[in-house]
PDB file of C-alpha atoms in Angstrom:
ATOM      1  CA  MET A   1      45.919 -32.817  -6.352  1.00  0.00           C
ATOM      2  CA  ILE A   2      42.381 -31.648  -5.505  1.00  0.00           C
ATOM      3  CA  GLU A   3      42.222 -29.506  -8.626  1.00  0.00           C
ATOM      4  CA  ILE A   4      43.515 -32.400 -10.785  1.00  0.00           C
ATOM      5  CA  ARG A   5      40.976 -34.798  -9.266  1.00  0.00           C
ATOM      6  CA  MET A   6      38.079 -32.370  -9.801  1.00  0.00           C
ATOM      7  CA  LEU A   7      39.191 -31.788 -13.398  1.00  0.00           C
ATOM      8  CA  TYR A   8      39.253 -35.560 -13.955  1.00  0.00           C
ATOM      9  CA  ILE A   9      35.740 -35.950 -12.521  1.00  0.00           C
ATOM     10  CA  PHE A  10      34.158 -33.199 -14.553  1.00  0.00           C
ATOM     11  CA  GLU A  11      35.855 -34.194 -17.790  1.00  0.00           C
ATOM     12  CA  ASN A  12      35.550 -37.973 -17.597  1.00  0.00           C
ATOM     13  CA  ASP A  13      32.874 -39.074 -15.160  1.00  0.00           C
ATOM     14  CA  LYS A  14      29.371 -38.139 -16.362  1.00  0.00           C
ATOM     15  CA  ARG A  15      27.821 -40.041 -13.487  1.00  0.00           C
ATOM     16  CA  ALA A  16      29.652 -37.837 -11.007  1.00  0.00           C
ATOM     17  CA  ILE A  17      28.459 -34.745 -12.879  1.00  0.00           C
ATOM     18  CA  ALA A  18      24.860 -35.906 -12.636  1.00  0.00           C
ATOM     19  CA  GLU A  19      25.292 -36.672  -8.944  1.00  0.00           C
ATOM     20  CA  VAL A  20      26.738 -33.242  -8.196  1.00  0.00           C
ATOM     21  CA  ALA A  21      23.986 -31.584 -10.214  1.00  0.00           C
ATOM     22  CA  SER A  22      21.300 -33.478  -8.313  1.00  0.00           C
ATOM     23  CA  LYS A  23      22.782 -32.283  -5.024  1.00  0.00           C
ATOM     24  CA  LEU A  24      22.729 -28.712  -6.258  1.00  0.00           C
ATOM     25  CA  VAL A  25      19.024 -29.049  -7.121  1.00  0.00           C
ATOM     26  CA  ILE A  26      18.247 -30.468  -3.667  1.00  0.00           C
ATOM     27  CA  MET A  27      19.825 -27.415  -2.040  1.00  0.00           C
ATOM     28  CA  LYS A  28      17.260 -25.144  -3.723  1.00  0.00           C
ATOM     29  CA  THR A  29      14.211 -24.694  -1.514  1.00  0.00           C
ATOM     30  CA  HIS A  30      10.883 -23.126  -2.468  1.00  0.00           C
ATOM     31  CA  ILE A  31       8.715 -21.888   0.403  1.00  0.00           C
ATOM     32  CA  LEU A  32       5.117 -21.637  -0.792  1.00  0.00           C
ATOM     33  CA  ASN A  33       2.412 -19.677   0.994  1.00  0.00           C
ATOM     34  CA  GLY A  34      -0.214 -22.398   1.233  1.00  0.00           C
ATOM     35  CA  ASP A  35      -1.335 -25.573  -0.479  1.00  0.00           C
ATOM     36  CA  ALA A  36      -3.243 -23.834  -3.269  1.00  0.00           C
ATOM     37  CA  LEU A  37       0.002 -22.840  -4.995  1.00  0.00           C
ATOM     38  CA  LEU A  38       1.498 -26.289  -4.379  1.00  0.00           C
ATOM     39  CA  GLN A  39      -1.363 -27.925  -6.284  1.00  0.00           C
ATOM     40  CA  ARG A  40      -0.561 -25.944  -9.416  1.00  0.00           C
ATOM     41  CA  PHE A  41       3.172 -25.429  -9.006  1.00  0.00           C
ATOM     42  CA  PRO A  42       4.934 -25.934 -12.364  1.00  0.00           C
ATOM     43  CA  GLU A  43       6.563 -29.370 -12.578  1.00  0.00           C
ATOM     44  CA  ALA A  44       9.466 -27.875 -14.504  1.00  0.00           C
ATOM     45  CA  ILE A  45      10.552 -25.882 -11.446  1.00  0.00           C
ATOM     46  CA  LYS A  46      12.710 -28.231  -9.410  1.00  0.00           C
ATOM     47  CA  GLY A  47      13.728 -28.152  -5.779  1.00  0.00           C
ATOM     48  CA  GLU A  48      12.432 -28.926  -2.315  1.00  0.00           C
ATOM     49  CA  LYS A  49       9.040 -27.441  -1.459  1.00  0.00           C
ATOM     50  CA  ILE A  50       8.054 -26.257   2.005  1.00  0.00           C
ATOM     51  CA  ILE A  51       4.464 -25.185   2.601  1.00  0.00           C
ATOM     52  CA  ALA A  52       3.655 -22.350   5.013  1.00  0.00           C
ATOM     53  CA  ARG A  53       0.278 -23.525   6.309  1.00  0.00           C
ATOM     54  CA  GLU A  54      -0.565 -20.531   8.463  1.00  0.00           C
ATOM     55  CA  CYS A  55      -2.671 -17.383   8.796  1.00  0.00           C
ATOM     56  CA  LEU A  56      -0.532 -15.433  11.239  1.00  0.00           C
ATOM     57  CA  VAL A  57      -2.513 -12.310  10.437  1.00  0.00           C
ATOM     58  CA  ASP A  58      -5.176 -13.711  12.776  1.00  0.00           C
ATOM     59  CA  GLY A  59      -5.054 -14.946  16.347  1.00  0.00           C
ATOM     60  CA  ASP A  60      -2.727 -15.596  19.259  1.00  0.00           C
ATOM     61  CA  LEU A  61       0.974 -14.968  18.586  1.00  0.00           C
ATOM     62  CA  PHE A  62       2.280 -15.504  22.100  1.00  0.00           C
ATOM     63  CA  GLY A  63       5.211 -17.807  22.691  1.00  0.00           C
ATOM     64  CA  ASP A  64       8.639 -17.265  24.234  1.00  0.00           C
ATOM     65  CA  THR A  65       9.943 -20.342  22.426  1.00  0.00           C
ATOM     66  CA  PHE A  66       9.204 -21.919  19.052  1.00  0.00           C
ATOM     67  CA  GLU A  67       7.531 -24.899  20.736  1.00  0.00           C
ATOM     68  CA  GLN A  68       5.294 -22.666  22.831  1.00  0.00           C
ATOM     69  CA  PHE A  69       4.454 -20.534  19.813  1.00  0.00           C
ATOM     70  CA  MET A  70       3.459 -23.605  17.790  1.00  0.00           C
ATOM     71  CA  LEU A  71       1.306 -24.963  20.619  1.00  0.00           C
ATOM     72  CA  ASN A  72      -0.492 -21.645  21.007  1.00  0.00           C
ATOM     73  CA  ARG A  73      -1.051 -21.441  17.255  1.00  0.00           C
ATOM     74  CA  ALA A  74      -2.423 -24.989  17.273  1.00  0.00           C
ATOM     75  CA  THR A  75      -4.870 -24.046  20.007  1.00  0.00           C
ATOM     76  CA  PHE A  76      -5.999 -20.981  18.096  1.00  0.00           C
ATOM     77  CA  ILE A  77      -6.331 -22.736  14.738  1.00  0.00           C
ATOM     78  CA  ALA A  78      -8.490 -25.370  16.457  1.00  0.00           C
ATOM     79  CA  SER A  79     -11.058 -22.620  17.073  1.00  0.00           C
ATOM     80  CA  TYR A  80     -11.746 -22.559  13.324  1.00  0.00           C
ATOM     81  CA  PRO A  81     -14.485 -24.918  12.104  1.00  0.00           C
ATOM     82  CA  GLN A  82     -13.219 -28.382  11.117  1.00  0.00           C
ATOM     83  CA  CYS A  83      -9.675 -27.664  12.352  1.00  0.00           C
ATOM     84  CA  THR A  84      -7.911 -29.459  15.203  1.00  0.00           C
ATOM     85  CA  GLU A  85      -4.765 -29.023  17.232  1.00  0.00           C
ATOM     86  CA  ALA A  86      -3.547 -32.427  16.133  1.00  0.00           C
ATOM     87  CA  GLN A  87      -3.970 -31.497  12.478  1.00  0.00           C
ATOM     88  CA  TYR A  88      -1.960 -28.306  12.934  1.00  0.00           C
ATOM     89  CA  LEU A  89       0.838 -30.068  14.782  1.00  0.00           C
ATOM     90  CA  ALA A  90       0.960 -32.801  12.140  1.00  0.00           C
ATOM     91  CA  GLU A  91       0.685 -30.659   8.997  1.00  0.00           C
ATOM     92  CA  ALA A  92       1.792 -27.110   9.788  1.00  0.00           C
ATOM     93  CA  LYS A  93       4.440 -27.361  12.505  1.00  0.00           C
ATOM     94  CA  PRO A  94       6.728 -29.777  10.582  1.00  0.00           C
ATOM     95  CA  GLU A  95       6.908 -27.314   7.685  1.00  0.00           C
ATOM     96  CA  PHE A  96       8.150 -24.554   9.968  1.00  0.00           C
ATOM     97  CA  GLU A  97      10.642 -26.983  11.464  1.00  0.00           C
ATOM     98  CA  LYS A  98      11.988 -27.508   7.957  1.00  0.00           C
ATOM     99  CA  ILE A  99      12.397 -23.747   7.586  1.00  0.00           C
ATOM    100  CA  ARG A 100      14.256 -23.569  10.897  1.00  0.00           C
ATOM    101  CA  ALA A 101      16.611 -26.288   9.621  1.00  0.00           C
ATOM    102  CA  LEU A 102      17.695 -24.273   6.569  1.00  0.00           C
ATOM    103  CA  THR A 103      21.268 -22.977   6.552  1.00  0.00           C
ATOM    104  CA  HIS A 104      23.543 -20.671   4.567  1.00  0.00           C
ATOM    105  CA  GLU A 105      24.028 -23.544   2.105  1.00  0.00           C
ATOM    106  CA  ASN A 106      20.424 -23.311   0.911  1.00  0.00           C
ATOM    107  CA  LEU A 107      19.141 -21.117  -1.889  1.00  0.00           C
ATOM    108  CA  VAL A 108      15.663 -20.152  -0.705  1.00  0.00           C
ATOM    109  CA  GLU A 109      12.917 -18.804  -2.952  1.00  0.00           C
ATOM    110  CA  LEU A 110       9.939 -17.279  -1.168  1.00  0.00           C
ATOM    111  CA  TRP A 111       6.647 -17.462  -3.099  1.00  0.00           C
ATOM    112  CA  PHE A 112       4.491 -14.845  -1.415  1.00  0.00           C
ATOM    113  CA  GLU A 113       1.962 -12.295  -2.588  1.00  0.00           C
ATOM    114  CA  GLU A 114       1.827  -8.636  -1.542  1.00  0.00           C
ATOM    115  CA  ASP A 115      -1.386  -8.626   0.541  1.00  0.00           C
ATOM    116  CA  LEU A 116      -1.269  -8.379   4.333  1.00  0.00           C
ATOM    117  CA  PHE A 117      -2.274 -12.025   4.897  1.00  0.00           C
ATOM    118  CA  CYS A 118       0.706 -13.270   2.895  1.00  0.00           C
ATOM    119  CA  GLN A 119       3.086 -10.583   4.058  1.00  0.00           C
ATOM    120  CA  VAL A 120       2.681 -11.416   7.738  1.00  0.00           C
ATOM    121  CA  ASN A 121       3.564 -15.038   6.981  1.00  0.00           C
ATOM    122  CA  LEU A 122       6.527 -13.812   4.924  1.00  0.00           C
ATOM    123  CA  TRP A 123       7.747 -11.537   7.707  1.00  0.00           C
ATOM    124  CA  TYR A 124       7.707 -14.372  10.216  1.00  0.00           C
ATOM    125  CA  ILE A 125       9.558 -16.714   7.870  1.00  0.00           C
ATOM    126  CA  CYS A 126      12.185 -14.061   7.170  1.00  0.00           C
ATOM    127  CA  SER A 127      12.727 -13.708  10.917  1.00  0.00           C
ATOM    128  CA  LEU A 128      13.449 -17.457  11.048  1.00  0.00           C
ATOM    129  CA  LEU A 129      15.861 -17.164   8.122  1.00  0.00           C
ATOM    130  CA  VAL A 130      17.685 -14.312   9.852  1.00  0.00           C
ATOM    131  CA  ASP A 131      18.023 -16.406  13.009  1.00  0.00           C
ATOM    132  CA  ASN A 132      19.603 -19.211  10.959  1.00  0.00           C
ATOM    133  CA  LYS A 133      21.827 -16.834   8.965  1.00  0.00           C
ATOM    134  CA  VAL A 134      20.326 -17.971   5.658  1.00  0.00           C
ATOM    135  CA  CYS A 135      21.728 -15.476   3.170  1.00  0.00           C
ATOM    136  CA  LYS A 136      20.801 -16.680  -0.335  1.00  0.00           C
ATOM    137  CA  VAL A 137      17.167 -15.651  -0.540  1.00  0.00           C
ATOM    138  CA  ARG A 138      14.956 -14.529  -3.420  1.00  0.00           C
ATOM    139  CA  TRP A 139      11.356 -13.293  -3.295  1.00  0.00           C
ATOM    140  CA  VAL A 140       9.123 -14.580  -6.101  1.00  0.00           C
ATOM    141  CA  LYS A 141       6.211 -12.149  -6.488  1.00  0.00           C
ATOM    142  CA  PRO A 142       3.105 -12.340  -8.692  1.00  0.00           C
ATOM    143  CA  ASN A 143       3.173 -10.310 -11.874  1.00  0.00           C
ATOM    144  CA  GLU A 144       1.478  -6.956 -12.393  1.00  0.00           C
ATOM    145  CA  GLY A 145      -2.283  -7.230 -12.051  1.00  0.00           C
ATOM    146  CA  ASN A 146      -2.021 -10.296  -9.804  1.00  0.00           C
ATOM    147  CA  GLU A 147      -0.223  -8.704  -6.865  1.00  0.00           C
ATOM    148  CA  TYR A 148      -2.514 -10.335  -4.303  1.00  0.00           C
ATOM    149  CA  SER A 149      -2.760 -13.829  -5.805  1.00  0.00           C
ATOM    150  CA  PHE A 150      -0.859 -16.371  -7.880  1.00  0.00           C
ATOM    151  CA  ALA A 151      -4.158 -18.096  -8.679  1.00  0.00           C
ATOM    152  CA  ASP A 152      -4.762 -16.625 -12.128  1.00  0.00           C
ATOM    153  CA  MET A 153      -1.184 -16.986 -13.376  1.00  0.00           C
ATOM    154  CA  SER A 154      -0.264 -19.633 -15.949  1.00  0.00           C
ATOM    155  CA  ASP A 155       2.690 -22.013 -15.632  1.00  0.00           C
ATOM    156  CA  ALA A 156       4.626 -19.806 -18.017  1.00  0.00           C
ATOM    157  CA  GLU A 157       3.845 -16.708 -15.935  1.00  0.00           C
ATOM    158  CA  LEU A 158       4.845 -18.488 -12.712  1.00  0.00           C
ATOM    159  CA  THR A 159       8.117 -19.569 -14.302  1.00  0.00           C
ATOM    160  CA  LEU A 160       8.763 -16.013 -15.492  1.00  0.00           C
ATOM    161  CA  ALA A 161       7.999 -14.698 -11.996  1.00  0.00           C
ATOM    162  CA  LYS A 162      10.623 -17.085 -10.643  1.00  0.00           C
ATOM    163  CA  ASP A 163      13.165 -15.933 -13.246  1.00  0.00           C
ATOM    164  CA  ASN A 164      12.463 -12.310 -12.253  1.00  0.00           C
ATOM    165  CA  ALA A 165      12.599 -12.954  -8.499  1.00  0.00           C
ATOM    166  CA  LEU A 166      13.914 -10.172  -6.280  1.00  0.00           C
ATOM    167  CA  SER A 167      17.152 -11.000  -4.450  1.00  0.00           C
ATOM    168  CA  LEU A 168      16.862 -10.095  -0.784  1.00  0.00           C
ATOM    169  CA  SER A 169      19.914  -8.809   1.046  1.00  0.00           C
ATOM    170  CA  GLN A 170      20.607  -9.381   4.711  1.00  0.00           C
ATOM    171  CA  HIS A 171      19.363  -5.845   5.286  1.00  0.00           C
ATOM    172  CA  ASP A 172      16.097  -6.670   3.500  1.00  0.00           C
ATOM    173  CA  LEU A 173      15.590  -9.826   5.558  1.00  0.00           C
ATOM    174  CA  ALA A 174      16.283  -7.847   8.733  1.00  0.00           C
ATOM    175  CA  PHE A 175      13.713  -5.258   7.654  1.00  0.00           C
ATOM    176  CA  PHE A 176      11.073  -7.959   7.196  1.00  0.00           C
ATOM    177  CA  ALA A 177      12.035  -9.408  10.587  1.00  0.00           C
ATOM    178  CA  LYS A 178      11.422  -5.973  12.109  1.00  0.00           C
ATOM    179  CA  CYS A 179       8.007  -5.931  10.436  1.00  0.00           C
ATOM    180  CA  TRP A 180       7.261  -9.270  12.092  1.00  0.00           C
ATOM    181  CA  GLN A 181       8.363  -7.947  15.470  1.00  0.00           C
ATOM    182  CA  ALA A 182       6.133  -4.881  15.080  1.00  0.00           C
ATOM    183  CA  PHE A 183       3.223  -7.092  14.088  1.00  0.00           C
ATOM    184  CA  TYR A 184       3.865  -9.564  16.896  1.00  0.00           C
ATOM    185  CA  LEU A 185       3.937  -6.732  19.447  1.00  0.00           C
ATOM    186  CA  ASN A 186       0.988  -4.943  17.829  1.00  0.00           C
ATOM    187  CA  ASP A 187       3.235  -1.872  17.693  1.00  0.00           C
ATOM    188  CA  TYR A 188       1.612   0.647  15.360  1.00  0.00           C
ATOM    189  CA  ALA A 189       4.207   3.321  16.169  1.00  0.00           C
ATOM    190  CA  GLN A 190       6.981   0.984  15.041  1.00  0.00           C
ATOM    191  CA  PHE A 191       5.109   0.249  11.818  1.00  0.00           C
ATOM    192  CA  THR A 192       4.902   3.983  11.143  1.00  0.00           C
ATOM    193  CA  LEU A 193       8.683   4.231  11.558  1.00  0.00           C
ATOM    194  CA  LEU A 194       9.227   1.217   9.294  1.00  0.00           C
ATOM    195  CA  LEU A 195       6.972   2.751   6.665  1.00  0.00           C
ATOM    196  CA  ASN A 196       9.141   5.872   6.668  1.00  0.00           C
ATOM    197  CA  GLN A 197      12.283   3.705   6.411  1.00  0.00           C
ATOM    198  CA  LEU A 198      10.924   1.479   3.647  1.00  0.00           C
ATOM    199  CA  PRO A 199      13.642   0.853   1.014  1.00  0.00           C
ATOM    200  CA  SER A 200      12.578   1.920  -2.478  1.00  0.00           C
ATOM    201  CA  HIS A 201      13.049  -1.583  -3.922  1.00  0.00           C
ATOM    202  CA  LEU A 202      10.591  -2.918  -1.323  1.00  0.00           C
ATOM    203  CA  CYS A 203       7.963  -0.263  -2.009  1.00  0.00           C
ATOM    204  CA  MET A 204       5.490  -2.977  -3.022  1.00  0.00           C
ATOM    205  CA  ILE A 205       4.835  -3.830   0.643  1.00  0.00           C
ATOM    206  CA  LYS A 206       3.727  -0.278   1.449  1.00  0.00           C
ATOM    207  CA  ASN A 207       0.070  -1.217   0.933  1.00  0.00           C
ATOM    208  CA  ALA A 208       0.368  -4.130   3.343  1.00  0.00           C
ATOM    209  CA  ILE A 209       1.927  -1.963   6.042  1.00  0.00           C
ATOM    210  CA  ASN A 210      -0.757   0.690   5.565  1.00  0.00           C
ATOM    211  CA  ALA A 211      -3.379  -2.053   5.771  1.00  0.00           C
ATOM    212  CA  GLN A 212      -1.914  -3.124   9.098  1.00  0.00           C
ATOM    213  CA  LEU A 213      -1.898   0.458  10.370  1.00  0.00           C
ATOM    214  CA  SER A 214      -5.584   0.682   9.432  1.00  0.00           C
ATOM    215  CA  ARG A 215      -6.354  -2.220  11.766  1.00  0.00           C
ATOM    216  CA  GLN A 216      -5.765   0.036  14.765  1.00  0.00           C
ATOM    217  CA  PRO A 217      -9.038  -0.008  16.762  1.00  0.00           C
ATOM    218  CA  ASP A 218     -11.242   3.066  17.051  1.00  0.00           C
ATOM    219  CA  GLU A 219     -13.207   4.121  20.142  1.00  0.00           C
ATOM    220  CA  ASN A 220     -15.614   1.231  19.510  1.00  0.00           C
ATOM    221  CA  GLY A 221     -12.816  -1.300  19.335  1.00  0.00           C
ATOM    222  CA  LEU A 222     -13.167  -1.743  15.580  1.00  0.00           C
ATOM    223  CA  GLY A 223     -10.344  -1.484  13.058  1.00  0.00           C
ATOM    224  CA  TYR A 224     -10.939  -0.546   9.442  1.00  0.00           C
ATOM    225  CA  PRO A 225     -11.527  -4.175   8.347  1.00  0.00           C
ATOM    226  CA  GLU A 226     -14.292  -4.582  10.947  1.00  0.00           C
ATOM    227  CA  ARG A 227     -15.819  -1.190  10.144  1.00  0.00           C
ATOM    228  CA  LYS A 228     -15.902  -2.030   6.440  1.00  0.00           C
ATOM    229  CA  LEU A 229     -17.488  -5.413   7.128  1.00  0.00           C
ATOM    230  CA  LEU A 230     -20.051  -3.771   9.402  1.00  0.00           C
ATOM    231  CA  ALA A 231     -20.996  -1.290   6.660  1.00  0.00           C
ATOM    232  CA  ILE A 232     -21.459  -4.138   4.178  1.00  0.00           C
ATOM    233  CA  MET A 233     -23.559  -6.091   6.669  1.00  0.00           C
ATOM    234  CA  LYS A 234     -25.782  -3.074   7.354  1.00  0.00           C
ATOM    235  CA  HIS A 235     -26.340  -2.660   3.614  1.00  0.00           C
ATOM    236  CA  HIS A 236     -27.267  -6.331   3.235  1.00  0.00           C
ATOM    237  CA  ALA A 237     -29.542  -6.112   6.277  1.00  0.00           C
ATOM    238  CA  LEU A 238     -31.566  -3.419   4.500  1.00  0.00           C
ATOM    239  CA  ASN A 239     -32.225  -5.981   1.781  1.00  0.00           C
ATOM    240  CA  ASN A 240     -33.074  -8.652   4.366  1.00  0.00           C
ATOM    241  CA  ASN A 241     -30.111 -10.778   3.314  1.00  0.00           C
ATOM    242  CA  LEU A 242     -27.474 -11.076   6.006  1.00  0.00           C
ATOM    243  CA  ALA A 243     -26.326 -14.529   4.934  1.00  0.00           C
ATOM    244  CA  PHE A 244     -22.587 -14.910   5.170  1.00  0.00           C
ATOM    245  CA  ALA A 245     -21.876 -15.984   1.585  1.00  0.00           C
ATOM    246  CA  PRO A 246     -22.969 -12.759  -0.191  1.00  0.00           C
ATOM    247  CA  VAL A 247     -21.456 -10.622   2.574  1.00  0.00           C
ATOM    248  CA  PHE A 248     -18.116 -12.411   2.242  1.00  0.00           C
ATOM    249  CA  LYS A 249     -18.145 -12.179  -1.544  1.00  0.00           C
ATOM    250  CA  GLU A 250     -18.554  -8.392  -1.459  1.00  0.00           C
ATOM    251  CA  TYR A 251     -16.076  -7.965   1.385  1.00  0.00           C
ATOM    252  CA  TYR A 252     -13.390 -10.037  -0.319  1.00  0.00           C
ATOM    253  CA  ALA A 253     -13.752  -8.065  -3.560  1.00  0.00           C
ATOM    254  CA  LYS A 254     -13.403  -4.722  -1.778  1.00  0.00           C
ATOM    255  CA  MET A 255     -10.668  -5.701   0.707  1.00  0.00           C
ATOM    256  CA  ALA A 256      -8.197  -7.553  -1.487  1.00  0.00           C
ATOM    257  CA  VAL A 257      -5.192  -5.933   0.193  1.00  0.00           C
ATOM    258  CA  TYR A 258      -6.029  -7.904   3.344  1.00  0.00           C
ATOM    259  CA  SER A 259      -6.855 -11.181   1.537  1.00  0.00           C
ATOM    260  CA  TYR A 260      -8.643 -12.527   4.587  1.00  0.00           C
ATOM    261  CA  GLY A 261     -10.040 -15.977   3.926  1.00  0.00           C
ATOM    262  CA  ASP A 262     -13.567 -17.075   4.732  1.00  0.00           C
ATOM    263  CA  LEU A 263     -12.496 -18.366   8.164  1.00  0.00           C
ATOM    264  CA  GLN A 264     -11.044 -15.009   9.217  1.00  0.00           C
ATOM    265  CA  VAL A 265     -13.999 -13.022   7.876  1.00  0.00           C
ATOM    266  CA  TYR A 266     -16.518 -15.416   9.403  1.00  0.00           C
ATOM    267  CA  ARG A 267     -14.978 -14.849  12.823  1.00  0.00           C
ATOM    268  CA  MET A 268     -15.444 -11.082  12.440  1.00  0.00           C
ATOM    269  CA  TYR A 269     -18.913 -11.638  10.972  1.00  0.00           C
ATOM    270  CA  GLN A 270     -20.012 -13.640  14.013  1.00  0.00           C
ATOM    271  CA  GLN A 271     -18.686 -11.041  16.420  1.00  0.00           C
ATOM    272  CA  LEU A 272     -20.451  -8.214  14.594  1.00  0.00           C
ATOM    273  CA  MET A 273     -23.678 -10.225  14.377  1.00  0.00           C
ATOM    274  CA  GLN A 274     -23.670 -10.609  18.155  1.00  0.00           C
ATOM    275  CA  GLN A 275     -22.776  -6.980  18.787  1.00  0.00           C
ATOM    276  CA  TYR A 276     -24.938  -5.161  16.220  1.00  0.00           C
ATOM    277  CA  PHE A 277     -27.531  -7.585  14.855  1.00  0.00           C
ATOM    278  CA  SER A 278     -28.572  -9.638  17.890  1.00  0.00           C
ATOM    279  CA  THR A 279     -32.257  -8.938  17.185  1.00  0.00           C
ATOM    280  CA  TYR A 280     -31.985  -9.583  13.445  1.00  0.00           C
ATOM    281  CA  GLU A 281     -34.259 -12.334  12.138  1.00  0.00           C
TER     282      GLU A 281
END
């Protein structure tokens, strides 16, 4: 009887067909890494959109529970200029709650670039998907030449990237979850092991893992990103121009694999100014 009824619906009731189709569209979820992509996301690509409003590459990651983790992130984000805890809890936390509510019934497409900034967010989200046993997951990556940003891609290129998305197996999601755990624990030894275990079809994240390994502090407490920024600042100091804007512009161009934003670089810039340029006028 069920088969007869379904046959009758699909052959004779166009309204029912449209209703079923709409439900199928709703079950597709796009997780976007930030609002910039949302603002230019192709209208032709349908489905729910969840925005990962985070920069997990920077700051406090402590939290035994999701609620504690979110509160600690809110406190940290509030240390950025013009950011507040209330804003984070109102605009960022609800998006992660949506991710935690996804189930095996959802088809999830992850729109994330290959730089370390985006990868850390991706790793955390994959750990949430693993916890919820979400199994239908695809990774939408930028095309060749735009590996670290969707910004310069046209609507047609974004649509093609979606069509060419990489299906992620449960093993792949578990691997990304392990990357998150290593990052969360600041475990460089574990990252070295993961690099050696990196599946060939995920080779594109090798640069991000190496970038993370390069953050390991030296005897002066500086990782490669800080040492590179310090070198740029010293060069600009010779020309009597230590203003942040030109320093950031050069740093961003040379350190694309990290994709630190101005807020992350400014934090390092301030720390280095105090430590190495306290007498600079």
